[in-house]
Every structure is written in structure tokens, then in C-alpha cells.
mmCIF file of C-alpha atoms in Angstrom:
data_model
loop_
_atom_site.group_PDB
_atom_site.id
_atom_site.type_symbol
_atom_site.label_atom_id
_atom_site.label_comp_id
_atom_site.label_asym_id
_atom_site.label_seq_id
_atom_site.Cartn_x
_atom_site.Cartn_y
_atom_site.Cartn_z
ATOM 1 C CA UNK A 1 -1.793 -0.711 12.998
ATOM 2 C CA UNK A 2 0.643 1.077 15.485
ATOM 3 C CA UNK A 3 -0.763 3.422 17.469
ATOM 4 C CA UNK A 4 2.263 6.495 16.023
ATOM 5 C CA UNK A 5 0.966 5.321 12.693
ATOM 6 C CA UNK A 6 -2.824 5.450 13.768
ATOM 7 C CA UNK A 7 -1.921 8.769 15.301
ATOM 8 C CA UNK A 8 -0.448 10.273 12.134
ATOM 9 C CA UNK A 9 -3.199 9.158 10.082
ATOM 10 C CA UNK A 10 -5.589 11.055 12.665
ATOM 11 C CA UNK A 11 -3.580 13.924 11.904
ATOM 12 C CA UNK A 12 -3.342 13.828 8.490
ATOM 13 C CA UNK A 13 -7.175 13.742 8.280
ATOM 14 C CA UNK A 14 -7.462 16.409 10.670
ATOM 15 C CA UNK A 15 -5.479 18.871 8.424
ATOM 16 C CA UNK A 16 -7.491 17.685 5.487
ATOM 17 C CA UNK A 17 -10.992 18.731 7.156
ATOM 18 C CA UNK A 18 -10.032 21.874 8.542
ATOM 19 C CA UNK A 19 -8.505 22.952 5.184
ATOM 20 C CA UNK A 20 -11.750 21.996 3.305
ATOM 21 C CA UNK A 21 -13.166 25.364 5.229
ATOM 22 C CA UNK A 22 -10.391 27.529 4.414
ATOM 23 C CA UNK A 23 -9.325 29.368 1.392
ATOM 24 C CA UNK A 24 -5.946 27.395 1.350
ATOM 25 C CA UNK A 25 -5.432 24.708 -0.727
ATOM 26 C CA UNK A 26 -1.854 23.073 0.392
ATOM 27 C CA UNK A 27 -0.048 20.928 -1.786
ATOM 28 C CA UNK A 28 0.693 17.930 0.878
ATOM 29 C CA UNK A 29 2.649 15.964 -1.644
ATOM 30 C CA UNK A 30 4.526 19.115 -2.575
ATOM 31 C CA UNK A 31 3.253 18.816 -6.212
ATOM 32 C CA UNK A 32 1.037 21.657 -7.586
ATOM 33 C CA UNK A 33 -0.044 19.915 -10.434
ATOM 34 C CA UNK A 34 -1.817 17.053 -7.791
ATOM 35 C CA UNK A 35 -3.499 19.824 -6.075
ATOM 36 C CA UNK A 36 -7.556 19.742 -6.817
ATOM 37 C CA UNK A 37 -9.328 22.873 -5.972
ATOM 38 C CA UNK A 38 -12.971 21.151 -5.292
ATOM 39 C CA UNK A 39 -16.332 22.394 -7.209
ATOM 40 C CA UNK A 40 -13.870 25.315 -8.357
ATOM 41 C CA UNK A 41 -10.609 24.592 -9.539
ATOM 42 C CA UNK A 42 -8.955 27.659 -9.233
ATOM 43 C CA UNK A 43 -5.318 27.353 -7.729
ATOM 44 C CA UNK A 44 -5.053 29.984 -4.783
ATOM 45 C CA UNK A 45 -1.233 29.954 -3.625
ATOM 46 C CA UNK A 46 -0.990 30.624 -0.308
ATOM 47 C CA UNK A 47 1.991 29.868 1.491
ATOM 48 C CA UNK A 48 1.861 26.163 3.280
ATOM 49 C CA UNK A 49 4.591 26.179 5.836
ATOM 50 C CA UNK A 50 3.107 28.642 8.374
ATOM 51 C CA UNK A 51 0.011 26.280 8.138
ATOM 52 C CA UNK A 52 1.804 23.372 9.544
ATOM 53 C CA UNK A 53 3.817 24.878 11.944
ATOM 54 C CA UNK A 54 0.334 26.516 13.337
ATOM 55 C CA UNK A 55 -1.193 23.306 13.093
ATOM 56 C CA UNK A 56 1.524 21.332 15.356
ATOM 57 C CA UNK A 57 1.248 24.415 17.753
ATOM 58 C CA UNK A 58 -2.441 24.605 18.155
ATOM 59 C CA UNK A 59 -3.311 20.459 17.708
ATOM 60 C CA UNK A 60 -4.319 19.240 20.601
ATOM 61 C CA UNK A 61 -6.953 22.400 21.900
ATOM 62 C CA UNK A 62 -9.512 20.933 23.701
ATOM 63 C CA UNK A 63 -12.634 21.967 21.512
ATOM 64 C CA UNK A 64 -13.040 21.638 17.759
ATOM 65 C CA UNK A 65 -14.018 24.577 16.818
ATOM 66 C CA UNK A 66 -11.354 26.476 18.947
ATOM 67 C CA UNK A 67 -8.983 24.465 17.114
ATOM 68 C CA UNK A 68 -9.659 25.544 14.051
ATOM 69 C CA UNK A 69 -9.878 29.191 15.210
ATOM 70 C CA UNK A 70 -6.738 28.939 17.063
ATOM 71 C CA UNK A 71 -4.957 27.239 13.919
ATOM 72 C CA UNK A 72 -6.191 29.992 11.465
ATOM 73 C CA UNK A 73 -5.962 32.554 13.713
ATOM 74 C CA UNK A 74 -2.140 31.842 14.070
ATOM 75 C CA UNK A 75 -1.828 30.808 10.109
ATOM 76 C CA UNK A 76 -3.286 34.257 8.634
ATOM 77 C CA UNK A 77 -1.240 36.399 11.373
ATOM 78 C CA UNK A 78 1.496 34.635 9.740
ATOM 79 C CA UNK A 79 1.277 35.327 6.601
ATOM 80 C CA UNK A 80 -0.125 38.530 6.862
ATOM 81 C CA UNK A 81 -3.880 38.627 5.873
ATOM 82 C CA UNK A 82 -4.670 39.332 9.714
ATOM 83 C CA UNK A 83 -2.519 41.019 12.662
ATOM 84 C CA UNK A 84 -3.161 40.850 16.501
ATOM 85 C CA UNK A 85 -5.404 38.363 16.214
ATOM 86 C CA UNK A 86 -8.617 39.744 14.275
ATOM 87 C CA UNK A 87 -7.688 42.658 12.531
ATOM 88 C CA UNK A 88 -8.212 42.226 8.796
ATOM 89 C CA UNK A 89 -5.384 43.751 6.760
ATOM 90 C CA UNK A 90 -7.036 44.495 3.644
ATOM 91 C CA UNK A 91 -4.356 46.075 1.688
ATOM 92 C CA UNK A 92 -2.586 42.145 1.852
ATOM 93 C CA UNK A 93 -5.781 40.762 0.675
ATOM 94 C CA UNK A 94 -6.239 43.321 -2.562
ATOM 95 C CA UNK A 95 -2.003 42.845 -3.133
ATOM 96 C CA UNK A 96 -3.305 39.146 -3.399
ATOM 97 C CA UNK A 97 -6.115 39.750 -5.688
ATOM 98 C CA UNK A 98 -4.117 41.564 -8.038
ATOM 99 C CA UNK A 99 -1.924 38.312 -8.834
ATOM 100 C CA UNK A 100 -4.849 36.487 -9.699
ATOM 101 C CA UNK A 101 -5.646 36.480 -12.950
ATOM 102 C CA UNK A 102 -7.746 39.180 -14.688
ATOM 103 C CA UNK A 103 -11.091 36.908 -14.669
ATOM 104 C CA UNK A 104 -10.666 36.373 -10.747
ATOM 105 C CA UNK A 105 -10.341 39.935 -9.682
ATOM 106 C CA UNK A 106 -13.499 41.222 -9.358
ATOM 107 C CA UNK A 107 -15.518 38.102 -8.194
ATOM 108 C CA UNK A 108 -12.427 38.302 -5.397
ATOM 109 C CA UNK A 109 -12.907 41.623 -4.893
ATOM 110 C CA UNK A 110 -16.704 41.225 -4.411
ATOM 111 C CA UNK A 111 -16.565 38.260 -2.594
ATOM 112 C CA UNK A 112 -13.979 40.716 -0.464
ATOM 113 C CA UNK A 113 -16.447 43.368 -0.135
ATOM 114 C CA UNK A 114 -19.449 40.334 0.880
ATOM 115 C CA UNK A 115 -17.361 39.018 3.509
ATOM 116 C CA UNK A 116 -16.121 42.052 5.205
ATOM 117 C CA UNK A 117 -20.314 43.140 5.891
ATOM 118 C CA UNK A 118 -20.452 40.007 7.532
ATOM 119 C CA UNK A 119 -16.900 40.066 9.563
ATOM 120 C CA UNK A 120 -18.082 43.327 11.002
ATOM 121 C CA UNK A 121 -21.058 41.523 12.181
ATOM 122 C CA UNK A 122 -19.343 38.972 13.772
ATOM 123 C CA UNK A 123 -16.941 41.437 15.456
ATOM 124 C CA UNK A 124 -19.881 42.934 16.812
ATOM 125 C CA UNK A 125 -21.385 39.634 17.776
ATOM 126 C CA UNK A 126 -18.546 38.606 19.622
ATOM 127 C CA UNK A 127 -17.725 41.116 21.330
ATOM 128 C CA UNK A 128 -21.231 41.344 22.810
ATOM 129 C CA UNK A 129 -21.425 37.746 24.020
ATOM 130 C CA UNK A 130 -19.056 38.605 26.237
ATOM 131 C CA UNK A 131 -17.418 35.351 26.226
ATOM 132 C CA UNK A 132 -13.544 35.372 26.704
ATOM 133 C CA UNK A 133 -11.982 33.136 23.832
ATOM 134 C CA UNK A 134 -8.949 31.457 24.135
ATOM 135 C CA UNK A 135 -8.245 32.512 19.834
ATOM 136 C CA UNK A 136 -10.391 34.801 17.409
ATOM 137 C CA UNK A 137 -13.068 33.344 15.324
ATOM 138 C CA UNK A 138 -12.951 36.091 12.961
ATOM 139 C CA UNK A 139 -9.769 34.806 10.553
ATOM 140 C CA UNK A 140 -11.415 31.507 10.343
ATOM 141 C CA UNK A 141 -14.809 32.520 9.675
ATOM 142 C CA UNK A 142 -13.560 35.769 7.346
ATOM 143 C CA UNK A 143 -11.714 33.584 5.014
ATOM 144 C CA UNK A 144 -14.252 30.699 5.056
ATOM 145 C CA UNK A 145 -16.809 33.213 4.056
ATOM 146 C CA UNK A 146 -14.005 34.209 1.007
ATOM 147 C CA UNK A 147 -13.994 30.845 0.377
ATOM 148 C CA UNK A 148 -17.769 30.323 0.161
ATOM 149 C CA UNK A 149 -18.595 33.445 -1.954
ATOM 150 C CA UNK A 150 -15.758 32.879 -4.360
ATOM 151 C CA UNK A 151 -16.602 29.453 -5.270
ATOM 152 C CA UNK A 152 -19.988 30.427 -6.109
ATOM 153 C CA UNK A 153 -18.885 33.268 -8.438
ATOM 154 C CA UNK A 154 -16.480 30.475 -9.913
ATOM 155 C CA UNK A 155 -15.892 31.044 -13.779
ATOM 156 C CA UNK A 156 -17.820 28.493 -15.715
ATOM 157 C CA UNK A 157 -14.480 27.077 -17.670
ATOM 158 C CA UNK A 158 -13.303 26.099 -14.187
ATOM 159 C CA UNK A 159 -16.733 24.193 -12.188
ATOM 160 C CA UNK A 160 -16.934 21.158 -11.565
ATOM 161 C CA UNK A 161 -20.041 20.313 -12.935
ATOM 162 C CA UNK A 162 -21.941 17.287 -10.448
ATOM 163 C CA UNK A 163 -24.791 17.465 -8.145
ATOM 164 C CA UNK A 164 -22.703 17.951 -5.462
ATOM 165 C CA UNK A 165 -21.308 20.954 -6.661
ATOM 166 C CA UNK A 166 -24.532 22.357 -7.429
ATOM 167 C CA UNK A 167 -26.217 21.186 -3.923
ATOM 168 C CA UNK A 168 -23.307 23.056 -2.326
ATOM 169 C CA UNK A 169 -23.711 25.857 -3.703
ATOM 170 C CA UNK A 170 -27.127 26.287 -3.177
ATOM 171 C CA UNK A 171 -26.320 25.950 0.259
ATOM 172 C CA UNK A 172 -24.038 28.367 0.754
ATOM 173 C CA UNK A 173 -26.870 30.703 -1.249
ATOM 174 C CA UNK A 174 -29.013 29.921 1.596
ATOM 175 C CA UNK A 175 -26.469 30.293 4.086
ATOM 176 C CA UNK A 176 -25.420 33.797 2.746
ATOM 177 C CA UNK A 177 -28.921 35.098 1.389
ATOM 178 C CA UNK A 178 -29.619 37.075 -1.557
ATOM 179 C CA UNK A 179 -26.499 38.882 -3.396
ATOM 180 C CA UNK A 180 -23.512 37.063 -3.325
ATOM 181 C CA UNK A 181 -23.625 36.491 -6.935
ATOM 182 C CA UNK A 182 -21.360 38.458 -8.241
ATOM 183 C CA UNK A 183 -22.781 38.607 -11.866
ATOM 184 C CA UNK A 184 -26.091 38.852 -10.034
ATOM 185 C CA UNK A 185 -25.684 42.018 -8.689
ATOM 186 C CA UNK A 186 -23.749 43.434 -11.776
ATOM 187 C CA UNK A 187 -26.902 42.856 -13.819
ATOM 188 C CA UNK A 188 -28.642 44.221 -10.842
ATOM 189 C CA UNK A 189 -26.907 47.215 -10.987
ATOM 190 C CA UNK A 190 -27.525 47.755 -14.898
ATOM 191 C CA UNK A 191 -24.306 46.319 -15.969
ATOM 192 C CA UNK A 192 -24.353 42.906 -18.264
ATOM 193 C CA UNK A 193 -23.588 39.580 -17.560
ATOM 194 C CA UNK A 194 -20.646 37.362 -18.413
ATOM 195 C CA UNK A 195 -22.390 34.522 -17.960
#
């Protein structure tokens, strides 16, 4: 194999990891009907351009995880969701809830409200360390955490149902603690279950 065609293979897996950990699920092929949400196949429609064109900017950072900072960090300014760099523009996120359909918007919403406890954590977190960064964390990690917390509150019409799945979640349960189950804390809270 040539080493442009080695190198474009690299690349091509490297977008595919670091969009496993983000809400966005591109369409590569340009086909929405190929796209496969995994565990829960719920379509969320982000725009894909911006995420290439931060992808070919940010590439080649030195570390990892900077990468993918840098990458989402420049993708979520973009489109809106986040401005100068790790401020979280929640009005965008709660315009994009409401075009979800009417079974999605309050697991989004919670999983909203879950993930913006732990952002200002992380905020706080950072900003003590100290440590000068060359791109914010916070986009990345916000909207991984979205990711995380909505696919355990997926509706049951739309799991995949495997031991993966299930491992996975259970996971992220762990990872998370106690109350990210969104009909979990609606029972809690002396409403009833869907599910």
C-alpha cells in the first residue's frame, strides 16, 4: 500500500474514533439512511462540514487528547453550541432539543441538565490546575457527557439490544453515579414511569 493511501486510511480511522465520543454522528458516505447510531439509534443531525474542516485544521496536534479537544473545541464554536472556546450556549442546545421528536425532549433535556452539573465541575477543575491548554476540554467532554447520558435514557423501540450495549451502559452508570436515569429520577420524584 502507498504511503498517501496508508495515510488516508489513518485518517479516516482517526475521524471514526474521535466521533464515537461525540454526539455527532456524520454521514461519511453522504447517505443518511447508512448512518447507524450505535446501542441507540437515534439520528442526531448535526451539521458535518464544520467537522471536517476542524478536523484538517487541528490533525496533526501533538497529543491525543488535545486533539480531540482542539477538534471539538473548534467544531461546536462553529456551529454554535459553544462560543470563545468553553462557553456553553444553552439557548442553541434547547433550539436543538425542540426539533427532536416529542419522545427525545425530556431525556435531552435531562441529560442537558446532568451534564451541565458536571461541566461546571470541570470548569472549576481546570481552572484550578492551573495548567495553560493549548484548546478547552470542556466542548469535548460537555457533549461526550450528552452523549453518554442520552444513550442510556435511549427509548426502548430504538436499543440495540446485545451485551455490549448493556455492558456499556453499565459503565457509563458507574462512570456517572447514581441519577442519570432519566425515568429513574421521574419515579423518584413521584412521577410514573414510561418504561
Amino acid at each position: 500500500m502507498h504511503s498517501t493511501a496508508l495515510g488516508r486510511v489513518c485518517s479516516l480511522v482517526v475521524i471514526a474514533l474521535i466521533q464515537v465520543f461525540a454526539i455527532v454522528d456524520f454521514n461519511f458516505d453522504d447517505d443518511p439512511k447508512s448512518d447507524a447510531q450505535f446501542c441507540c439509534m437515534v439520528e442526531h443531525t448535526f451539521p458535518q462540514e464544520p467537522f471536517r474542516t476542524c478536523y484538517e485544521q487541528h490533525k496533526n496536534s501533538p497529543d491525543n487528547n488535545e486533539t480531540a479537544w482542539c477538534i471539538h473545541q473548534c467544531y461546536y464554536n462553529a456551529i454554535g453550541m459553544f462560543s470563545n472556546g468553553d462557553k456553553l450556549e444553552i439557548d442553541n442546545y434547547l433550539q436543538y432539543k425542540d426539533s427532536l421528536d416529542a419522545a427525545r425532549q425530556d431525556p435531552f433535556t435531562f441529560a442537558l441538565a446532568v451534564c451541565v452539573k458536571l461541566t461546571i465541575k470541570l470548569i472549576k477543575h481546570f481552572a484550578a490546575s492551573g495548567k495553560e491548554l493549548p484548546c478547552s476540554p470542556i466542548p469535548y467532554l460537555f457533549n461526550r457527557c450528552l452523549m453518554e447520558v442520552d444513550m442510556v435514557n435511549c427509548p426502548l423501540d430504538q436499543w440495540l439490544n446485545s451485551t455490549f450495549c448493556d455492558a456499556l451502559t453499565k459503565k457509563i452508570k458507574s462512570k456517572y453515579g447514581e441519577g442519570i436515569r432519566y425515568d429513574e429520577v421521574k419515579r423518584t420524584s413521584g412521577n410514573p414511569s414510561d418504561r
